[in-house]
Coordinates of C-alpha atoms in Angstrom, one line a residue:
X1 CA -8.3 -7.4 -9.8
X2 CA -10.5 -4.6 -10.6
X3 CA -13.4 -3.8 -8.6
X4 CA -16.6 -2.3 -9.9
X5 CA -19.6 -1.3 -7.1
X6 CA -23.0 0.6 -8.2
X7 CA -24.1 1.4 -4.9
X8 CA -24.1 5.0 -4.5
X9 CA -24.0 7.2 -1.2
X10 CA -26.7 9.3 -1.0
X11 CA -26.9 12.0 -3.9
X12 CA -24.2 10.7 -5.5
X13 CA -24.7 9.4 -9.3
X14 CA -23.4 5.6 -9.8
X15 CA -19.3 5.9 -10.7
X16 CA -16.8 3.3 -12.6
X17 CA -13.6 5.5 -11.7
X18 CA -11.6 6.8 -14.0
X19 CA -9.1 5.0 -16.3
X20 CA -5.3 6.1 -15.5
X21 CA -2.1 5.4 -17.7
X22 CA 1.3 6.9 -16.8
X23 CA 3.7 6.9 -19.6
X24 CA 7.6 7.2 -19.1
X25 CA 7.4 9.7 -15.9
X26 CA 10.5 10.8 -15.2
X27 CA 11.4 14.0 -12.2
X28 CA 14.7 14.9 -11.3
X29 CA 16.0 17.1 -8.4
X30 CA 19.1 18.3 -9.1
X31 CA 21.2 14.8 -9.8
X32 CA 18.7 12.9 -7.4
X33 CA 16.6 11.1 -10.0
X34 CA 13.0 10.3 -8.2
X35 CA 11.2 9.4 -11.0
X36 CA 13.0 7.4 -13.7
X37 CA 10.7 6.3 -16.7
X38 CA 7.8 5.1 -14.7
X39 CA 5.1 3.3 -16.8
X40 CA 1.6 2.5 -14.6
X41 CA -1.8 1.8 -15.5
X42 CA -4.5 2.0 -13.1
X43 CA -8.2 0.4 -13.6
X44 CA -11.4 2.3 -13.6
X45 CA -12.2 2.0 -9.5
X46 CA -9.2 -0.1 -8.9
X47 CA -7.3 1.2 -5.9
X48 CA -3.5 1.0 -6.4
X49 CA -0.8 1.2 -3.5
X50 CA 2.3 2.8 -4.0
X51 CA 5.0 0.7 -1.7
X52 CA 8.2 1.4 -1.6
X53 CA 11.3 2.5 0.9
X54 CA 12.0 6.0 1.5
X55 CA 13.2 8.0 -1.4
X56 CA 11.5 5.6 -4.0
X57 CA 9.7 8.0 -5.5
X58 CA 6.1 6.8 -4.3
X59 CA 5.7 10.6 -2.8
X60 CA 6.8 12.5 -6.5
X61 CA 4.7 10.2 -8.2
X62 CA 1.5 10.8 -6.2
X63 CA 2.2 14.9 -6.1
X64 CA 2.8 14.5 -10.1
X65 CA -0.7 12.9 -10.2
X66 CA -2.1 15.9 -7.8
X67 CA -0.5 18.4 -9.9
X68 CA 2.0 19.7 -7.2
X69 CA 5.0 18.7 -9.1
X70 CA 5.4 18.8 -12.6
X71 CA 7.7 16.1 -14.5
X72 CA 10.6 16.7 -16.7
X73 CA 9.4 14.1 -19.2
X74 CA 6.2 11.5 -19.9
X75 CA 2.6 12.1 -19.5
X76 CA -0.5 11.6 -17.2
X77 CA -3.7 9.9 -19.0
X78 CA -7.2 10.1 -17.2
X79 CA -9.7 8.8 -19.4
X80 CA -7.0 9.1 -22.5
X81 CA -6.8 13.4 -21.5
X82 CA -3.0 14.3 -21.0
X83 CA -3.5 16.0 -17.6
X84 CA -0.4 17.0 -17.0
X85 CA -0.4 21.1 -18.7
X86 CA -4.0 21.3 -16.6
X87 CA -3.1 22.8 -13.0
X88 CA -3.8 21.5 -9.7
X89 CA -7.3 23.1 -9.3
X90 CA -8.7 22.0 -12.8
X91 CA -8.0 18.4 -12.7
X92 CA -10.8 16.8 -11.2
X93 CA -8.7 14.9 -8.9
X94 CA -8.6 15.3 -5.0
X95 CA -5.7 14.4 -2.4
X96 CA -6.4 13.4 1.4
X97 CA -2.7 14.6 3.3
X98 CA -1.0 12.6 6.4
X99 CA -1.3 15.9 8.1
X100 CA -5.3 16.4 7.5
X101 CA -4.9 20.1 6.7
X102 CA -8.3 20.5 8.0
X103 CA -8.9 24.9 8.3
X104 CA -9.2 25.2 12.0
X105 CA -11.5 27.9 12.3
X106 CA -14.1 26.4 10.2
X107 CA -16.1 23.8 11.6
X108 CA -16.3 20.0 10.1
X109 CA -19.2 20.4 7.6
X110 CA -17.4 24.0 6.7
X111 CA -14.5 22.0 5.9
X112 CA -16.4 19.4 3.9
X113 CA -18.3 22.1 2.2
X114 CA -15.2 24.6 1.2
X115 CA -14.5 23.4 -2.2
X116 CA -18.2 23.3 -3.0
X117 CA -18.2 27.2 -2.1
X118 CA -15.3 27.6 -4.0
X119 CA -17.2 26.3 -7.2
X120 CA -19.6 29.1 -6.4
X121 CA -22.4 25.8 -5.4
X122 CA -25.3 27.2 -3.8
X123 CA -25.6 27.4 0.0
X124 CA -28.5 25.1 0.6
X125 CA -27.2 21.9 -1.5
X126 CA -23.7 22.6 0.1
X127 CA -25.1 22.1 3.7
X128 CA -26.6 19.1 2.0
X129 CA -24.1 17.4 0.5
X130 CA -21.7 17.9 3.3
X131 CA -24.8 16.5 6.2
X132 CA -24.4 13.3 3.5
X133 CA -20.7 13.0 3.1
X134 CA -20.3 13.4 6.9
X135 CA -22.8 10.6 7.4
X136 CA -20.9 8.6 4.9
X137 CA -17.9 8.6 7.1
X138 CA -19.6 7.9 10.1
X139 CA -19.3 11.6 11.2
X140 CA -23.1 12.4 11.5
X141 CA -23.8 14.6 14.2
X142 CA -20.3 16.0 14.1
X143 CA -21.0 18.7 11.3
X144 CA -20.7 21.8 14.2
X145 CA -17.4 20.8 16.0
X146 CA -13.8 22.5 14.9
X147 CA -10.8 20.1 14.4
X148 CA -9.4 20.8 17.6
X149 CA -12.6 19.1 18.8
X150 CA -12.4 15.9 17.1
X151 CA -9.3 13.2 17.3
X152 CA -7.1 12.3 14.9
X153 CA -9.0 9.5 13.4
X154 CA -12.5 11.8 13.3
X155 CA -10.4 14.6 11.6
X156 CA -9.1 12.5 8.8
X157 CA -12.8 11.5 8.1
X158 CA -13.6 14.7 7.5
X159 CA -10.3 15.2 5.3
X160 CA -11.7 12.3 3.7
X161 CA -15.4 13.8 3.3
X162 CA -13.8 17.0 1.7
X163 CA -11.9 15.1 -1.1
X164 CA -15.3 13.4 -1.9
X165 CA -17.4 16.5 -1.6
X166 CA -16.4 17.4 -5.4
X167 CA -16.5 13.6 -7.0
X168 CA -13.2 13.4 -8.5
X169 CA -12.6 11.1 -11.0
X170 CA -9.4 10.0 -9.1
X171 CA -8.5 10.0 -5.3
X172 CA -5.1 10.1 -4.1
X173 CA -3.9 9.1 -0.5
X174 CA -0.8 10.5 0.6
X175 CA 0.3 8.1 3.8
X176 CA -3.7 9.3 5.5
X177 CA -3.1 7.0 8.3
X178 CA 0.6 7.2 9.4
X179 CA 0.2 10.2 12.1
X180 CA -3.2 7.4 13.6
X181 CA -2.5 4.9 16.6
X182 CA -2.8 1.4 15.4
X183 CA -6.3 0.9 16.7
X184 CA -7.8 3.7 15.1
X185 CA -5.6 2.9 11.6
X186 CA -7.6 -0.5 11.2
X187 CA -10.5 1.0 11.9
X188 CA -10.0 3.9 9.5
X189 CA -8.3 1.7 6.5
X190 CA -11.7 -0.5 6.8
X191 CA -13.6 2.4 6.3
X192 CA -11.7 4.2 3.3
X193 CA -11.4 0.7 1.7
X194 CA -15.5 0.3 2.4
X195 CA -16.0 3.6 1.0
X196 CA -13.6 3.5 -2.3
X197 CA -15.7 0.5 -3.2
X198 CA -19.4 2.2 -2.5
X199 CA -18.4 5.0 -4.6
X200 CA -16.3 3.1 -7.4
X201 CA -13.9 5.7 -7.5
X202 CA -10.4 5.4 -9.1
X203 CA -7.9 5.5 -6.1
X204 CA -4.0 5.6 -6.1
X205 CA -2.9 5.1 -2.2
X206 CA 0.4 6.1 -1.0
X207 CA 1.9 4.4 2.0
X208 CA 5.3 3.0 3.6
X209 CA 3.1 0.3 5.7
X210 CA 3.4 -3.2 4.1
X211 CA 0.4 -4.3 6.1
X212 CA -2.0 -1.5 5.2
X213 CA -0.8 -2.0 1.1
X214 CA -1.3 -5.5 1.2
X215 CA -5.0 -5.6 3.1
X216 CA -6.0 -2.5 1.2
X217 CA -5.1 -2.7 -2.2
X218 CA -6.1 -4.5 -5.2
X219 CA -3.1 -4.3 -6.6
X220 CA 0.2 -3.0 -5.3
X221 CA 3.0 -1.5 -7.2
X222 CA 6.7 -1.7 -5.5
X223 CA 8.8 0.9 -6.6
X224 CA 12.5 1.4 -6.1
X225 CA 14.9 3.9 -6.9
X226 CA 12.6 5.7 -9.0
X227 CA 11.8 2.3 -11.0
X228 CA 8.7 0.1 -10.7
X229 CA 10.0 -3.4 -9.6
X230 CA 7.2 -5.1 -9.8
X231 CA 2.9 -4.2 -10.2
X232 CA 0.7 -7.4 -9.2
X233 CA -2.1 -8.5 -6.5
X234 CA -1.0 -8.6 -3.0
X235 CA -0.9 -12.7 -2.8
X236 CA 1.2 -12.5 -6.4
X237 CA 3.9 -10.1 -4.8
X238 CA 4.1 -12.2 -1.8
X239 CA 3.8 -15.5 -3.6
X240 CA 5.9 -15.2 -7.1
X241 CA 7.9 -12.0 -6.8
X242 CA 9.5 -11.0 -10.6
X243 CA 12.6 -9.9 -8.5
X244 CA 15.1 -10.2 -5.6
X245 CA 14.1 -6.9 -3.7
X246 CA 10.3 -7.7 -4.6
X247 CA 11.4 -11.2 -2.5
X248 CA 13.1 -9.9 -0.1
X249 CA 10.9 -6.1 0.6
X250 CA 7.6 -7.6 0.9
X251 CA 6.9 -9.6 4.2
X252 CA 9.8 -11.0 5.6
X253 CA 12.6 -13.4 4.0
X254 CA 15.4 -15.7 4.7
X255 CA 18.7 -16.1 3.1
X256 CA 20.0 -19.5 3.3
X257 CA 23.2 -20.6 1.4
X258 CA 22.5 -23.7 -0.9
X259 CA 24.3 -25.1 -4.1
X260 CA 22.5 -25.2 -7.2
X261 CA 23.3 -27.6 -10.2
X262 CA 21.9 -25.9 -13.5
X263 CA 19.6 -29.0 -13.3
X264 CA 16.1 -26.3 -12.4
X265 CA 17.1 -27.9 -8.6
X266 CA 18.9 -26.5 -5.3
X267 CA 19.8 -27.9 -2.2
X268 CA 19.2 -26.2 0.6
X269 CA 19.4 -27.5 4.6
X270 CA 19.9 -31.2 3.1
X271 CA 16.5 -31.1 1.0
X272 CA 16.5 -30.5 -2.9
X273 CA 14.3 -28.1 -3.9
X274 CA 12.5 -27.2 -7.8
X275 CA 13.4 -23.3 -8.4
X276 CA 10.8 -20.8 -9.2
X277 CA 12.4 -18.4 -11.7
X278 CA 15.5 -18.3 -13.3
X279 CA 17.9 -20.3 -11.9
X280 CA 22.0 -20.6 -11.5
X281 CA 24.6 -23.2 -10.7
X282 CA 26.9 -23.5 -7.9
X283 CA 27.1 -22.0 -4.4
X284 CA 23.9 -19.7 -4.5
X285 CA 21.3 -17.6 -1.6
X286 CA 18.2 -19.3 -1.4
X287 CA 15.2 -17.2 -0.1
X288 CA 12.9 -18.9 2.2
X289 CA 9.8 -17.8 3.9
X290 CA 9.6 -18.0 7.9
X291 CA 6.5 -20.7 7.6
X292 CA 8.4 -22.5 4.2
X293 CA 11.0 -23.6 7.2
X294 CA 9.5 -26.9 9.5
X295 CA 11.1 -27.2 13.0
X296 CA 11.4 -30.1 15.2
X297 CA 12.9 -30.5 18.4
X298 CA 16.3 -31.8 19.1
X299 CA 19.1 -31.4 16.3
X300 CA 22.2 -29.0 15.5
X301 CA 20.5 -26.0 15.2
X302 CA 19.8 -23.7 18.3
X303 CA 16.6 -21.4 18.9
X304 CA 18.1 -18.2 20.3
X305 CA 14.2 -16.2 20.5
X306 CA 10.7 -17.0 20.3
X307 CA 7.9 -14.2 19.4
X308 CA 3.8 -15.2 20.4
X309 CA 1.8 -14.0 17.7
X310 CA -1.1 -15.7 18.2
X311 CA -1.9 -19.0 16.2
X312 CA 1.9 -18.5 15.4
X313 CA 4.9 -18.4 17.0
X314 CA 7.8 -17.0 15.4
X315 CA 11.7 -18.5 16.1
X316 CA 15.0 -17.2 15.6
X317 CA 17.2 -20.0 15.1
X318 CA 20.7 -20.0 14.4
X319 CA 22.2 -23.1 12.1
X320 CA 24.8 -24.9 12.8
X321 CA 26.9 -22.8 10.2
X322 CA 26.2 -19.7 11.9
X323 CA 23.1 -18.3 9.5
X324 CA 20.6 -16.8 11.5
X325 CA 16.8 -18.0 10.2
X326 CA 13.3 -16.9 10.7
X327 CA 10.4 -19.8 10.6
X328 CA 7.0 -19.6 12.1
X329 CA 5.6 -22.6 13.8
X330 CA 1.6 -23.5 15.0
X331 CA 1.7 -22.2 18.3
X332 CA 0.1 -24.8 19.6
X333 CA 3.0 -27.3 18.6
X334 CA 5.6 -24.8 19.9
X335 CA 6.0 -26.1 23.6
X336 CA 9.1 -27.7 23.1
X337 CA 10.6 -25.2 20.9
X338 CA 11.8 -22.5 23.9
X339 CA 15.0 -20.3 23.5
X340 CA 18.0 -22.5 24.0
X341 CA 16.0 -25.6 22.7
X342 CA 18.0 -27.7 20.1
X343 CA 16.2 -28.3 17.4
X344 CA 16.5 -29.4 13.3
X345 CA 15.2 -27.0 10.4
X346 CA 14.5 -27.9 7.0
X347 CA 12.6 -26.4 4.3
X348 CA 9.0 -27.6 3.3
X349 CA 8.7 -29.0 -0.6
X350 CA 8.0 -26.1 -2.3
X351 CA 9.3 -24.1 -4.9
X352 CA 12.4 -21.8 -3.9
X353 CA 13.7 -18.4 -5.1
X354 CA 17.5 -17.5 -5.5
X355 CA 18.4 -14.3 -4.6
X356 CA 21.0 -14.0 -7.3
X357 CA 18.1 -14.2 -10.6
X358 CA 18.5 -10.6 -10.7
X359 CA 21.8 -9.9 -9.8
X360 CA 21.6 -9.6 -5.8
X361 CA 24.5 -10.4 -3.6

């Protein structure tokens, strides 16, 4: 869903973001194809995750967008301009890094303010506009301390602050919060999230973290092997994924054999289940969600760990054939259901995925 905000940060004129299309991208390294015919379309001041494993191409895509690599074949629309013949420095885009890249004799609001010097903007509205961007990120007050001053978290802000100083039509992320401990990387994924929708900018987010897509993004696009697999809202991807490694990537997933009979049914653990998607006949996977599975004590099947998460508790049970499951019980019902316990598992009514609609094992 797209997202459109008109309240402004301080000097800053009201923003819809910028409309993105990528058409057919492909990059190649040699015989390593990371790109292969990637078609995207991003939403003015929608913010889009990348997700993938490594070597998906999530990383060439993003540099592609920056400028820093340029692609064998396709194009890069911003507002309907081809961007990709324009270099790096003329695009009117902006990339935050993993690593900061802050300069570390220059102190934070010299940091914020260096592209505005480079675009020859006088002194007095640069000390301005970086006193407002620091403030922004929650950084007032911190304008005359070097990086090696601040912490990690502090120093990405002001990574942050710099990429907004010049109001790019589109902001790219490149993984900003995987060098953060996970206190600070809620913190700070709150804040960029808070901030992309104050300024309505036009954001494409690289990151390997499942969580951090899911909670951030409007929409998230899965890639693999160069390919996009799938591009939907986070409760779509998790909910009705359009293929077996969409299933099976995203959140966590059982395989459990079953036998479907061509009949838009499969039985799996005794219960016959409707199939979402396209179906099959005979001795099939079935994927299951940890909380599609209900457990009750005493039965066949045996739980060999248990996992407090809270309201939840998560099991590892193996069935009786030797399958090893997932399922995620009320933790407040989980008293009986220790390691060793016997217990039966059997899948809630609701629609069921087979892993073998797109050709998976």
């Amino acid at each position: 869903m797209t997202v459109t905000v008109t309240v402004t940060a301080p000097d800053q004129p009201v923003r819809t973001g910028a409309a993105l299309r990528i058409r057919g991208l492909r990059r190649t390294f040699g015989s390593a194809v990371a790109l292969d015919g990637l078609d995207l379309d991003v939403a003015p001041g929608e913010l889009l995750a990348l997700l993938g494993p490594s070597g998906c191409g999530k990383t060439t895509a993003l540099r592609v967008l920056a400028g820093f690599e340029r692609p064998d074949e396709g194009r890069v629309l911003l507002d309907g301009e081809d961007i990709v013949p324009v270099p790096a420095d003329r695009r009117d885009t902006a990339m935050v890094f993993q690593s900061y890249s802050l300069f570390p004799h220059l102190t934070a609001a010299d940091n914020v303010a260096f592209g505005l010097r480079m675009r020859k903007v006088r002194t007095a509205e640069r000390r301005a506009r970086a006193g407002e961007l620091l403030e922004l990120v929650g950084l007032s007050g911190h304008g005359d301390r070097f990086p090696h001053q601040l912490s990690g978290g502090q120093q990405q802000r002001v990574a942050l602050a710099r990429a907004l100083a010049l109001r790019p039509r589109l902001l790219l992320l490149d993984e900003p919060l995987s060098a953060l401990d996970a206190r600070v990387r809620l913190t700070l994924r709150e804040e960029i999230r808070r901030l992309q929708l104050e300024l309505g900018i036009t954001t494409v987010f690289v990151t390997h973290d499942q969580e951090e897509a899911l909670s951030m993004a409007d929409r998230v696009a899965v890639m693999n092997g160069g390919r996009l697999e799938q591009c939907a809202s986070p409760t779509e991807l998790y909910e009705r994924p359009a293929t077996g490694f969409v299933a099976e990537f995203i959140g966590t997933m059982n395989r459990v054999p079953g036998r479907a009979g061509g009949d838009g049914l499969v039985e799996v653990l005794g219960v016959r289940l409707p199939v979402e998607g396209p179906g099959g006949t005979g001795n099939v996977q079935v994927l299951l969600r940890p909380e599609a599975l209900e457990v009750t004590a005493g039965g066949t099947a045996r739980v060999t760990r248990t996992a407090f998460h809270g309201a939840t508790t998560r099991l590892r049970i193996t069935l009786p054939d030797g399958t090893d499951v997932t399922a995620d019980v009320p933790t407040h019902g989980a008293a009986e259901l220790t390691a060793g316990a016997a217990v039966s598992v059997r899948p809630r009514q609701r629609p069921a995925l087979l892993a073998a609609w797109d050709g998976a094992a």
